[in-house]
Tab-separated table of C-alpha atoms in Angstrom:
chain	number	residue	atom	x	y	z
I	177	MET	CA	-13.924	-28.921	-27.571
I	178	ILE	CA	-15.548	-28.654	-24.057
I	179	ASN	CA	-12.030	-28.927	-22.207
I	180	THR	CA	-10.363	-26.099	-24.360
I	181	PHE	CA	-12.858	-23.348	-24.274
I	182	VAL	CA	-16.341	-23.708	-21.998
I	183	LYS	CA	-13.534	-25.348	-19.095
I	184	PRO	CA	-11.178	-22.872	-18.982
I	185	ILE	CA	-14.048	-19.533	-18.895
I	186	LEU	CA	-16.207	-21.592	-16.498
I	187	VAL	CA	-13.090	-22.206	-14.086
I	188	LEU	CA	-11.838	-18.643	-14.499
I	189	THR	CA	-15.211	-17.486	-14.056
I	190	ALA	CA	-15.887	-19.672	-10.983
I	191	ILE	CA	-12.879	-18.193	-9.284
I	192	CYS	CA	-13.459	-14.685	-10.214
I	193	LEU	CA	-17.135	-15.243	-8.821
I	194	VAL	CA	-15.229	-17.294	-5.519
I	195	VAL	CA	-12.800	-14.295	-4.817
I	196	SER	CA	-15.114	-11.106	-5.371
I	197	GLY	CA	-17.560	-12.748	-2.463
I	198	ALA	CA	-14.718	-13.339	0.208
I	199	LEU	CA	-13.493	-9.428	-0.512
I	200	ALA	CA	-16.919	-8.516	-0.294
I	201	TYR	CA	-17.067	-10.443	3.220
I	202	VAL	CA	-13.954	-8.965	4.189
I	203	SER	CA	-14.774	-5.375	3.005
I	204	SER	CA	-17.800	-5.559	5.263
I	205	ILE	CA	-16.073	-6.473	8.662
I	206	THR	CA	-13.038	-3.979	7.695
I	207	THR	CA	-14.669	-0.662	6.622
I	208	PRO	CA	-16.508	0.217	9.268
I	209	ILE	CA	-13.427	0.139	11.550
I	210	ILE	CA	-11.680	2.012	8.645
I	211	ASN	CA	-14.546	4.679	8.925
I	212	ALA	CA	-14.710	4.868	12.734
I	213	ALA	CA	-10.281	5.304	12.614
I	214	ASP	CA	-11.038	8.172	9.823
I	215	SER	CA	-13.869	10.081	11.199
I	216	GLU	CA	-11.799	10.010	14.808
I	217	ARG	CA	-9.224	11.791	12.254
I	218	ALA	CA	-11.424	14.241	10.509
I	219	TYR	CA	-12.562	14.897	14.522
I	220	ILE	CA	-8.380	15.623	15.065
I	221	ALA	CA	-8.615	17.896	11.787
I	222	MET	CA	-11.125	19.754	12.677
I	223	ASN	CA	-10.512	20.863	16.338
I	224	GLU	CA	-7.015	22.465	14.419
I	225	LYS	CA	-9.224	23.931	11.372
I	226	ILE	CA	-11.722	25.799	14.493
I	227	PRO	CA	-8.797	26.289	16.939
I	228	ASN	CA	-11.703	28.074	19.399
I	229	ALA	CA	-14.455	26.494	18.926
I	230	THR	CA	-16.195	24.692	21.896
I	231	GLY	CA	-17.777	21.462	19.980
I	232	PHE	CA	-19.327	20.015	17.183
I	233	GLU	CA	-22.455	19.315	16.416
I	234	THR	CA	-23.274	16.934	13.267
I	235	ILE	CA	-25.735	18.615	10.726
I	236	ASN	CA	-27.962	16.210	8.958
I	237	LEU	CA	-27.966	16.237	5.622
I	238	ALA	CA	-30.854	15.089	4.587
I	239	ASP	CA	-32.579	17.484	5.935
I	240	TYR	CA	-31.901	19.479	2.901
I	241	ASN	CA	-33.058	19.821	-0.463
I	242	ASP	CA	-30.898	19.912	-3.519
I	243	MET	CA	-27.685	19.749	-1.112
I	244	PRO	CA	-24.060	18.382	-3.304
I	245	LYS	CA	-23.441	14.879	-3.297
I	246	THR	CA	-19.917	15.368	-2.488
I	247	ILE	CA	-20.139	16.315	0.957
I	248	LYS	CA	-20.185	13.464	2.998
I	249	GLN	CA	-20.269	15.019	6.458
I	250	ALA	CA	-20.736	18.657	7.770
I	251	TYR	CA	-20.592	19.875	11.191
I	252	ARG	CA	-21.426	23.008	13.525
I	253	THR	CA	-19.595	24.664	16.352
I	254	SER	CA	-21.390	25.308	19.541
I	255	ASN	CA	-20.405	28.370	19.453
I	256	ASP	CA	-21.463	28.983	16.069
I	257	VAL	CA	-18.021	30.515	15.269
I	258	GLY	CA	-18.028	28.304	11.706
I	259	ASN	CA	-18.802	25.502	9.534
I	260	ILE	CA	-17.013	21.840	8.985
I	261	PHE	CA	-17.667	20.159	5.176
I	262	ILE	CA	-16.268	16.616	4.699
I	263	ALA	CA	-16.608	16.496	0.798
I	264	ALA	CA	-15.490	13.422	-1.605
I	265	ILE	CA	-14.814	13.870	-5.501
I	266	ASN	CA	-13.566	11.791	-8.166
I	267	GLY	CA	-9.945	12.939	-8.727
I	268	PHE	CA	-8.043	11.624	-11.198
I	269	SER	CA	-7.978	8.456	-9.532
I	270	GLY	CA	-9.979	7.805	-7.231
I	271	ASP	CA	-11.989	9.726	-4.350
I	272	ILE	CA	-9.951	12.893	-3.033
I	273	THR	CA	-11.395	13.474	0.608
I	274	ILE	CA	-11.338	17.083	1.552
I	275	ILE	CA	-12.141	18.619	4.990
I	276	CYS	CA	-12.662	22.626	4.554
I	277	ALA	CA	-13.727	24.648	7.523
I	278	ILE	CA	-16.036	27.763	6.371
I	279	ASN	CA	-16.554	30.899	8.689
I	280	SER	CA	-19.593	32.536	9.735
I	281	THR	CA	-19.797	35.124	7.221
I	282	GLY	CA	-18.046	32.867	4.288
I	283	GLU	CA	-14.676	33.270	4.014
I	284	ILE	CA	-12.607	30.252	4.368
I	285	MET	CA	-10.887	29.854	7.556
I	286	ALA	CA	-8.869	26.374	6.030
I	287	VAL	CA	-8.909	23.403	3.570
I	288	SER	CA	-6.706	20.139	3.568
I	289	THR	CA	-6.688	16.773	2.032
I	290	LEU	CA	-8.047	14.216	4.670
I	291	SER	CA	-7.487	10.894	1.784
I	292	HIS	CA	-6.186	10.438	-1.445
I	293	THR	CA	-5.073	8.026	-4.356
I	294	GLU	CA	-3.481	10.857	-6.550
I	295	THR	CA	0.080	10.133	-8.064
I	296	GLN	CA	2.683	9.807	-6.191
I	297	GLY	CA	4.937	13.375	-6.457
I	298	ILE	CA	2.261	14.678	-9.007
I	299	GLY	CA	-1.195	14.965	-7.731
I	300	THR	CA	-0.010	15.975	-3.718
I	301	ILE	CA	0.753	19.072	-4.462
I	302	ILE	CA	-3.024	18.804	-2.998
I	303	GLU	CA	-1.598	18.131	0.279
I	304	GLN	CA	0.920	20.878	-0.179
I	305	GLU	CA	0.709	24.627	1.524
I	306	PRO	CA	1.652	26.310	-0.959
I	307	PHE	CA	-1.770	25.124	-2.942
I	308	LEU	CA	-3.856	25.330	-0.105
I	309	ASP	CA	-3.279	28.680	1.202
I	310	THR	CA	-4.596	29.778	-1.953
I	311	PHE	CA	-7.856	29.345	-0.566
I	312	LYS	CA	-7.854	30.777	2.708
I	313	GLY	CA	-9.890	33.951	3.312
I	314	ILE	CA	-11.806	33.436	0.303
I	315	ASP	CA	-15.682	33.008	-0.464
I	316	GLN	CA	-17.590	31.553	-2.481
I	317	ASN	CA	-16.930	33.991	-5.841
I	318	LEU	CA	-13.275	31.258	-5.565
I	319	ALA	CA	-10.917	34.740	-6.586
I	320	GLY	CA	-7.454	33.734	-7.597
I	321	VAL	CA	-7.638	30.666	-7.235
I	322	ASP	CA	-6.564	28.348	-9.873
I	323	THR	CA	-5.384	24.736	-11.252
I	324	VAL	CA	-1.686	23.605	-11.114
I	325	THR	CA	-0.628	23.157	-14.421
I	326	GLY	CA	0.229	19.596	-14.392
I	327	ALA	CA	-2.255	18.554	-12.009
I	328	THR	CA	-5.046	19.711	-13.421
I	329	VAL	CA	-7.052	17.179	-13.258
I	330	THR	CA	-6.061	16.196	-9.212
I	331	THR	CA	-6.305	20.511	-9.029
I	332	ARG	CA	-9.683	20.612	-10.914
I	333	ALA	CA	-11.382	18.198	-8.722
I	334	PHE	CA	-10.257	19.931	-5.540
I	335	ILE	CA	-11.660	22.674	-6.760
I	336	HIS	CA	-14.848	21.900	-7.553
I	337	ALA	CA	-15.268	20.299	-4.228
I	338	VAL	CA	-14.521	23.525	-2.591
I	339	GLU	CA	-17.044	24.586	-4.685
I	340	ASP	CA	-20.185	22.278	-3.737
I	341	VAL	CA	-18.971	22.902	-0.075
I	342	MET	CA	-20.051	26.467	-0.748
I	343	THR	CA	-22.843	25.614	-2.163
I	344	ALA	CA	-23.865	23.561	0.973
I	345	PHE	CA	-22.473	26.907	3.281
I	346	TRP	CA	-25.236	28.452	2.375
I	347	ILE	CA	-27.852	25.522	1.635
I	348	ILE	CA	-27.077	25.281	5.108
I	349	ASN	CA	-27.170	28.935	6.447
I	350	ASN	CA	-29.890	30.759	4.545
C	285	MET	CA	13.496	-32.957	-1.387
C	286	THR	CA	13.007	-32.840	2.247
C	287	LYS	CA	10.654	-31.344	4.163
C	288	LEU	CA	13.490	-29.410	6.382
C	289	ASN	CA	15.092	-28.476	2.083
C	290	ILE	CA	12.107	-26.724	1.129
C	291	LEU	CA	11.613	-24.575	4.123
C	292	THR	CA	15.233	-23.745	4.605
C	293	ARG	CA	16.103	-23.024	0.783
C	294	GLY	CA	13.571	-19.581	0.900
C	295	ILE	CA	16.128	-18.195	3.585
C	296	ILE	CA	19.906	-18.963	2.117
C	297	LYS	CA	20.420	-21.194	-0.745
C	298	GLU	CA	17.978	-19.428	-2.632
C	299	ASN	CA	17.626	-15.799	-0.685
C	300	PRO	CA	14.809	-13.799	-3.027
C	301	VAL	CA	16.534	-11.069	-2.690
C	302	PHE	CA	20.107	-11.792	-2.256
C	303	MET	CA	20.539	-14.845	-4.714
C	304	LEU	CA	17.714	-14.564	-7.146
C	305	LEU	CA	17.183	-10.987	-7.352
C	306	LEU	CA	13.694	-10.093	-7.413
C	307	GLY	CA	11.504	-8.294	-5.714
C	308	LEU	CA	13.763	-5.327	-5.393
C	309	CYS	CA	11.791	-2.918	-6.060
C	310	PRO	CA	9.814	-2.685	-2.696
C	311	VAL	CA	13.392	-3.558	-1.320
C	312	LEU	CA	14.706	-0.674	-2.113
C	313	ALA	CA	11.852	1.890	-1.242
C	314	VAL	CA	10.348	0.749	1.559
C	315	THR	CA	14.154	-0.065	3.735
C	316	THR	CA	13.980	3.301	5.222
C	317	GLN	CA	13.131	1.897	8.592
C	318	ALA	CA	13.213	-1.851	10.884
C	319	GLU	CA	9.794	-1.176	11.590
C	320	ASN	CA	8.814	-0.615	7.701
C	321	ALA	CA	10.481	-3.860	6.323
C	322	ILE	CA	8.836	-6.268	9.150
C	323	GLY	CA	5.544	-4.619	7.826
C	324	MET	CA	5.894	-5.241	4.766
C	325	GLY	CA	7.790	-8.809	5.321
C	326	LEU	CA	4.635	-10.063	7.106
C	327	ALA	CA	2.232	-8.717	3.991
C	328	THR	CA	4.150	-10.127	1.538
C	329	THR	CA	4.371	-13.405	3.330
C	330	PHE	CA	1.595	-13.802	4.081
C	331	VAL	CA	-0.003	-12.841	0.639
C	332	LEU	CA	2.733	-15.715	-0.497
C	333	LEU	CA	0.869	-18.046	1.840
C	334	GLY	CA	-2.822	-17.590	0.760
C	335	SER	CA	-2.019	-17.669	-2.638
C	336	ASN	CA	0.786	-20.482	-2.174
C	337	ILE	CA	-2.296	-22.437	0.081
C	338	VAL	CA	-5.184	-21.709	-2.635
C	339	ILE	CA	-2.934	-21.944	-6.086
C	340	SER	CA	-1.911	-25.792	-4.530
C	341	ILE	CA	-5.054	-26.987	-3.642
C	342	LEU	CA	-6.489	-26.029	-7.053
C	343	ARG	CA	-3.678	-26.837	-9.190
C	344	LYS	CA	-5.561	-29.868	-10.655
C	345	ILE	CA	-8.881	-27.660	-11.302
C	346	ILE	CA	-7.472	-24.858	-13.223
C	347	PRO	CA	-7.197	-25.853	-16.727
C	348	ASN	CA	-2.976	-24.869	-17.928
C	349	ARG	CA	-4.475	-22.427	-21.052
C	350	VAL	CA	-5.493	-20.064	-17.416
C	351	ARG	CA	-3.625	-20.945	-14.856
C	352	ILE	CA	-1.734	-16.802	-15.466
C	353	PRO	CA	-5.075	-15.137	-15.460
C	354	CYS	CA	-5.255	-17.367	-12.495
C	355	TYR	CA	-3.405	-16.529	-10.304
C	356	ILE	CA	-3.387	-12.739	-10.557
C	357	VAL	CA	-6.485	-12.848	-9.890
C	358	LEU	CA	-5.580	-14.474	-6.858
C	359	ILE	CA	-2.682	-12.876	-6.115
C	360	ALA	CA	-3.927	-9.548	-6.124
C	361	SER	CA	-7.805	-10.291	-4.328
C	362	PHE	CA	-5.108	-11.936	-1.659
C	363	THR	CA	-3.052	-8.369	-1.752
C	364	VAL	CA	-6.242	-6.940	-1.558
C	365	LEU	CA	-6.572	-8.900	1.568
C	366	ALA	CA	-4.367	-7.565	3.347
C	367	LYS	CA	-4.230	-4.018	2.440
C	368	MET	CA	-7.873	-4.047	4.072
C	369	ILE	CA	-6.521	-5.994	7.127
C	370	ILE	CA	-3.236	-3.293	7.213
C	371	GLU	CA	-5.874	-0.296	6.683
C	372	ALA	CA	-8.823	-1.413	9.570
C	373	TYR	CA	-5.905	-2.772	12.707
C	374	ALA	CA	-2.150	-1.038	11.461
C	375	TYR	CA	-3.035	2.395	10.265
C	376	PRO	CA	0.510	3.534	10.769
C	377	ILE	CA	2.164	0.819	8.815
C	378	TYR	CA	-0.455	1.140	6.669
C	379	GLN	CA	0.408	4.991	5.898
C	380	SER	CA	3.946	4.741	5.683
C	381	LEU	CA	4.293	1.380	2.953
C	382	GLY	CA	1.852	3.917	0.793
C	383	ILE	CA	1.526	2.631	-2.539
C	384	PHE	CA	4.240	-0.212	-1.916
C	385	LEU	CA	1.222	-2.065	0.308
C	386	PRO	CA	-0.995	-2.764	-3.275
C	387	LEU	CA	1.867	-2.995	-5.106
C	388	ILE	CA	2.503	-6.977	-3.910
C	389	ALA	CA	0.256	-7.735	-5.660
C	390	ALA	CA	3.019	-7.625	-8.883
C	391	ASN	CA	5.354	-8.423	-6.475
C	392	CYS	CA	7.304	-10.921	-8.581
C	393	ILE	CA	8.605	-13.284	-5.792
C	394	ILE	CA	5.099	-14.569	-4.722
C	395	PHE	CA	3.670	-14.850	-8.586
C	396	ALA	CA	7.514	-16.836	-9.695
C	397	ARG	CA	6.470	-19.284	-6.092
C	398	ALA	CA	3.494	-20.096	-7.611
C	399	GLU	CA	4.137	-20.503	-11.394
C	400	ILE	CA	7.459	-22.232	-9.961
C	401	PHE	CA	6.511	-24.390	-7.114
C	402	ALA	CA	2.871	-24.371	-5.913
C	403	ASN	CA	1.570	-25.777	-8.958
C	404	LYS	CA	3.845	-28.898	-9.010
C	405	ASN	CA	3.290	-30.075	-5.334
C	406	GLY	CA	1.244	-30.552	-2.458
C	407	SER	CA	-0.673	-27.586	-0.431
C	408	ILE	CA	2.136	-29.438	3.261
C	409	ASN	CA	5.504	-28.304	0.503
C	410	SER	CA	3.819	-24.833	-0.691
C	411	ILE	CA	3.209	-24.013	3.052
C	412	LEU	CA	6.242	-24.511	3.519
C	413	ASP	CA	8.044	-22.852	0.814
C	414	ALA	CA	5.201	-20.039	1.375
C	415	LEU	CA	7.223	-19.405	4.475
C	416	GLY	CA	10.487	-20.176	3.703
C	417	PHE	CA	11.387	-17.877	1.084
C	418	GLY	CA	8.437	-15.065	3.309
C	419	ALA	CA	11.145	-15.555	5.669
C	420	GLY	CA	14.452	-14.761	3.080
C	421	PHE	CA	12.473	-11.728	1.856
C	422	THR	CA	11.551	-10.234	4.942
C	423	LEU	CA	15.158	-11.249	6.911
C	424	ALA	CA	16.694	-9.698	3.718
C	425	LEU	CA	14.326	-6.578	4.378
C	426	LEU	CA	15.496	-6.637	8.225
C	427	ALA	CA	18.853	-6.495	6.863
C	428	ILE	CA	18.736	-3.704	4.703
C	429	ALA	CA	16.689	-1.356	6.386
C	430	SER	CA	18.409	-1.987	10.126
C	431	ILE	CA	22.147	-0.949	8.427
C	432	ARG	CA	20.188	2.300	6.380
C	433	GLU	CA	17.889	3.286	9.490
C	434	ILE	CA	20.785	2.667	11.837
C	435	PHE	CA	22.998	4.571	9.666
C	436	GLY	CA	21.079	7.143	8.071
C	437	ASN	CA	19.012	8.292	10.791
C	438	GLY	CA	21.244	6.940	13.823
C	439	SER	CA	18.336	5.283	15.664
C	440	TRP	CA	16.602	1.406	15.068
C	441	PHE	CA	13.179	0.595	15.313
C	442	GLY	CA	13.068	3.916	16.306
C	443	VAL	CA	14.892	3.889	19.754
C	444	GLU	CA	17.474	6.522	19.200
C	445	ILE	CA	20.964	4.767	18.554
C	446	PRO	CA	23.716	7.583	20.915
C	447	TRP	CA	26.210	9.247	18.803
C	448	LEU	CA	24.784	8.463	15.599
C	449	THR	CA	21.386	9.876	16.240
C	450	ASN	CA	23.865	13.217	15.864
C	451	ASN	CA	26.321	11.987	12.845
C	452	SER	CA	23.506	10.405	11.138
C	453	ALA	CA	24.726	9.903	6.986
C	454	MET	CA	21.313	10.892	5.338
C	455	ILE	CA	22.293	9.647	2.060
C	456	PHE	CA	21.714	5.998	3.248
C	457	THR	CA	17.667	7.082	4.040
C	458	LEU	CA	17.402	8.551	0.177
C	459	ALA	CA	17.327	6.111	-3.039
C	460	PRO	CA	21.048	6.182	-3.505
C	461	GLY	CA	22.306	4.302	-0.400
C	462	GLY	CA	19.323	1.848	-1.222
C	463	PHE	CA	21.004	0.831	-4.112
C	464	ILE	CA	25.022	1.161	-2.743
C	465	VAL	CA	23.892	-0.483	0.798
C	466	LEU	CA	22.141	-3.447	-0.980
C	467	ALA	CA	25.058	-3.787	-3.905
C	468	CYS	CA	27.503	-3.643	-1.006
C	469	LEU	CA	25.217	-7.005	1.117
C	470	LEU	CA	25.694	-8.874	-2.084
C	471	ALA	CA	29.312	-8.792	-2.329
C	472	VAL	CA	29.093	-10.170	0.935
C	473	VAL	CA	26.318	-12.896	0.110
C	474	ASN	CA	28.265	-13.537	-2.991
C	475	LYS	CA	31.987	-13.868	-1.015
C	476	ILE	CA	30.959	-16.320	2.452
C	477	SER	CA	28.176	-18.359	-0.129
C	478	LYS	CA	31.067	-20.057	-1.691
C	479	ASP	CA	30.180	-18.839	-4.415
C	480	ASN	CA	34.175	-19.449	-6.394
C	481	GLU	CA	33.559	-22.318	-6.293
C	482	ARG	CA	29.954	-22.148	-7.815
C	483	ARG	CA	31.685	-20.246	-10.915
C	484	LYS	CA	34.445	-22.644	-11.636
C	485	ASN	CA	32.196	-25.614	-11.948
C	486	ILE	CA	29.232	-23.630	-13.670
C	487	ASP	CA	26.319	-26.126	-13.927
C	488	CYS	CA	23.220	-26.800	-13.045
C	489	LYS	CA	24.268	-28.161	-9.827
C	490	THR	CA	25.738	-25.371	-8.956
C	491	CYS	CA	22.889	-22.863	-9.840
C	492	PRO	CA	19.919	-21.099	-7.536
C	493	ASN	CA	17.354	-20.716	-10.891
C	494	ALA	CA	18.336	-24.544	-11.732
C	495	CYS	CA	14.466	-25.120	-10.133
C	496	ILE	CA	13.134	-22.948	-12.590
C	497	CYS	CA	14.196	-23.098	-15.949
C	498	GLY	CA	13.652	-26.821	-15.584
C	499	ARG	CA	16.275	-28.284	-17.431
C	500	THR	CA	17.332	-30.524	-14.825
């Protein structure tokens, strides 16, 4: 009885526990490195989005009430030509991280995907220009932006993230 | 079976790709560039080594009834481990391997070695077995990737080859090219591996899967 029912459960549980602990430990070592590399790539991406910016300053998100939870980082440009937001939202499978540049009048300059784990060939539409270009120059009403058939969940999440970025922009610049 | 035998049979006699035809999904998918092939081969070897060591140590503790879930947990964890390390320290490889890096968890070579070898043998032998099969897998990937990169892209490990760069055959880098190269290599390997002899007297001695089916 003990050998047939209790022991297998105990062994499997013990293995799962030990393994989870080991993975958590390695994750605690690699996550800072991965995050640092991510933010460096993000910085390069920011420079591409607002080429005429002289520099970027981090905005402390904790200073503002009602900031959407999806907003992870926000930056203002030193010469006040716009803001950059990095937002992460739950997509079809896992987080979609986007970077969005908004000019000082509240219009989107450019938006692109930093990282995602959506379905290859379907959700990857959020990396491609035909979809990303529909966001260019629009304001907080998001007129003319729509989900894409076949990748509804992914694109809806993407649009929600852009909406949150807009909300954050008006919270900061009010 | 001697230790040298255990080490070398994964490379030649029981090569996972050319003899056992296992793990063909990554073989076809990531062999467009020699660099990716090495990265994938090393990542798979790492997972194989880790899972073989742990499973051979725990083989007397893991009850027979839950051995498969145990192997799955262990192999999947080593895969996540490899993914985190590669993402942190080798981001370009992480990007080029894409979805096939986490899919190492479903690679049947690793599962087969756990079930066939590691749960019946000691740690030293299991390490040798993992190194042999890992090397065999890596070399097979490298062979296919070299051909595909040289003829499809006109380069090898990113170094451009004169003349071929301007006269590359695109099909080699696409999916059909993968199948064609694999099939041609299999034909060559079958030809030179004294396969005729094997076909004449079919029995357990000449079968590469003899140790799997367990009749001997």
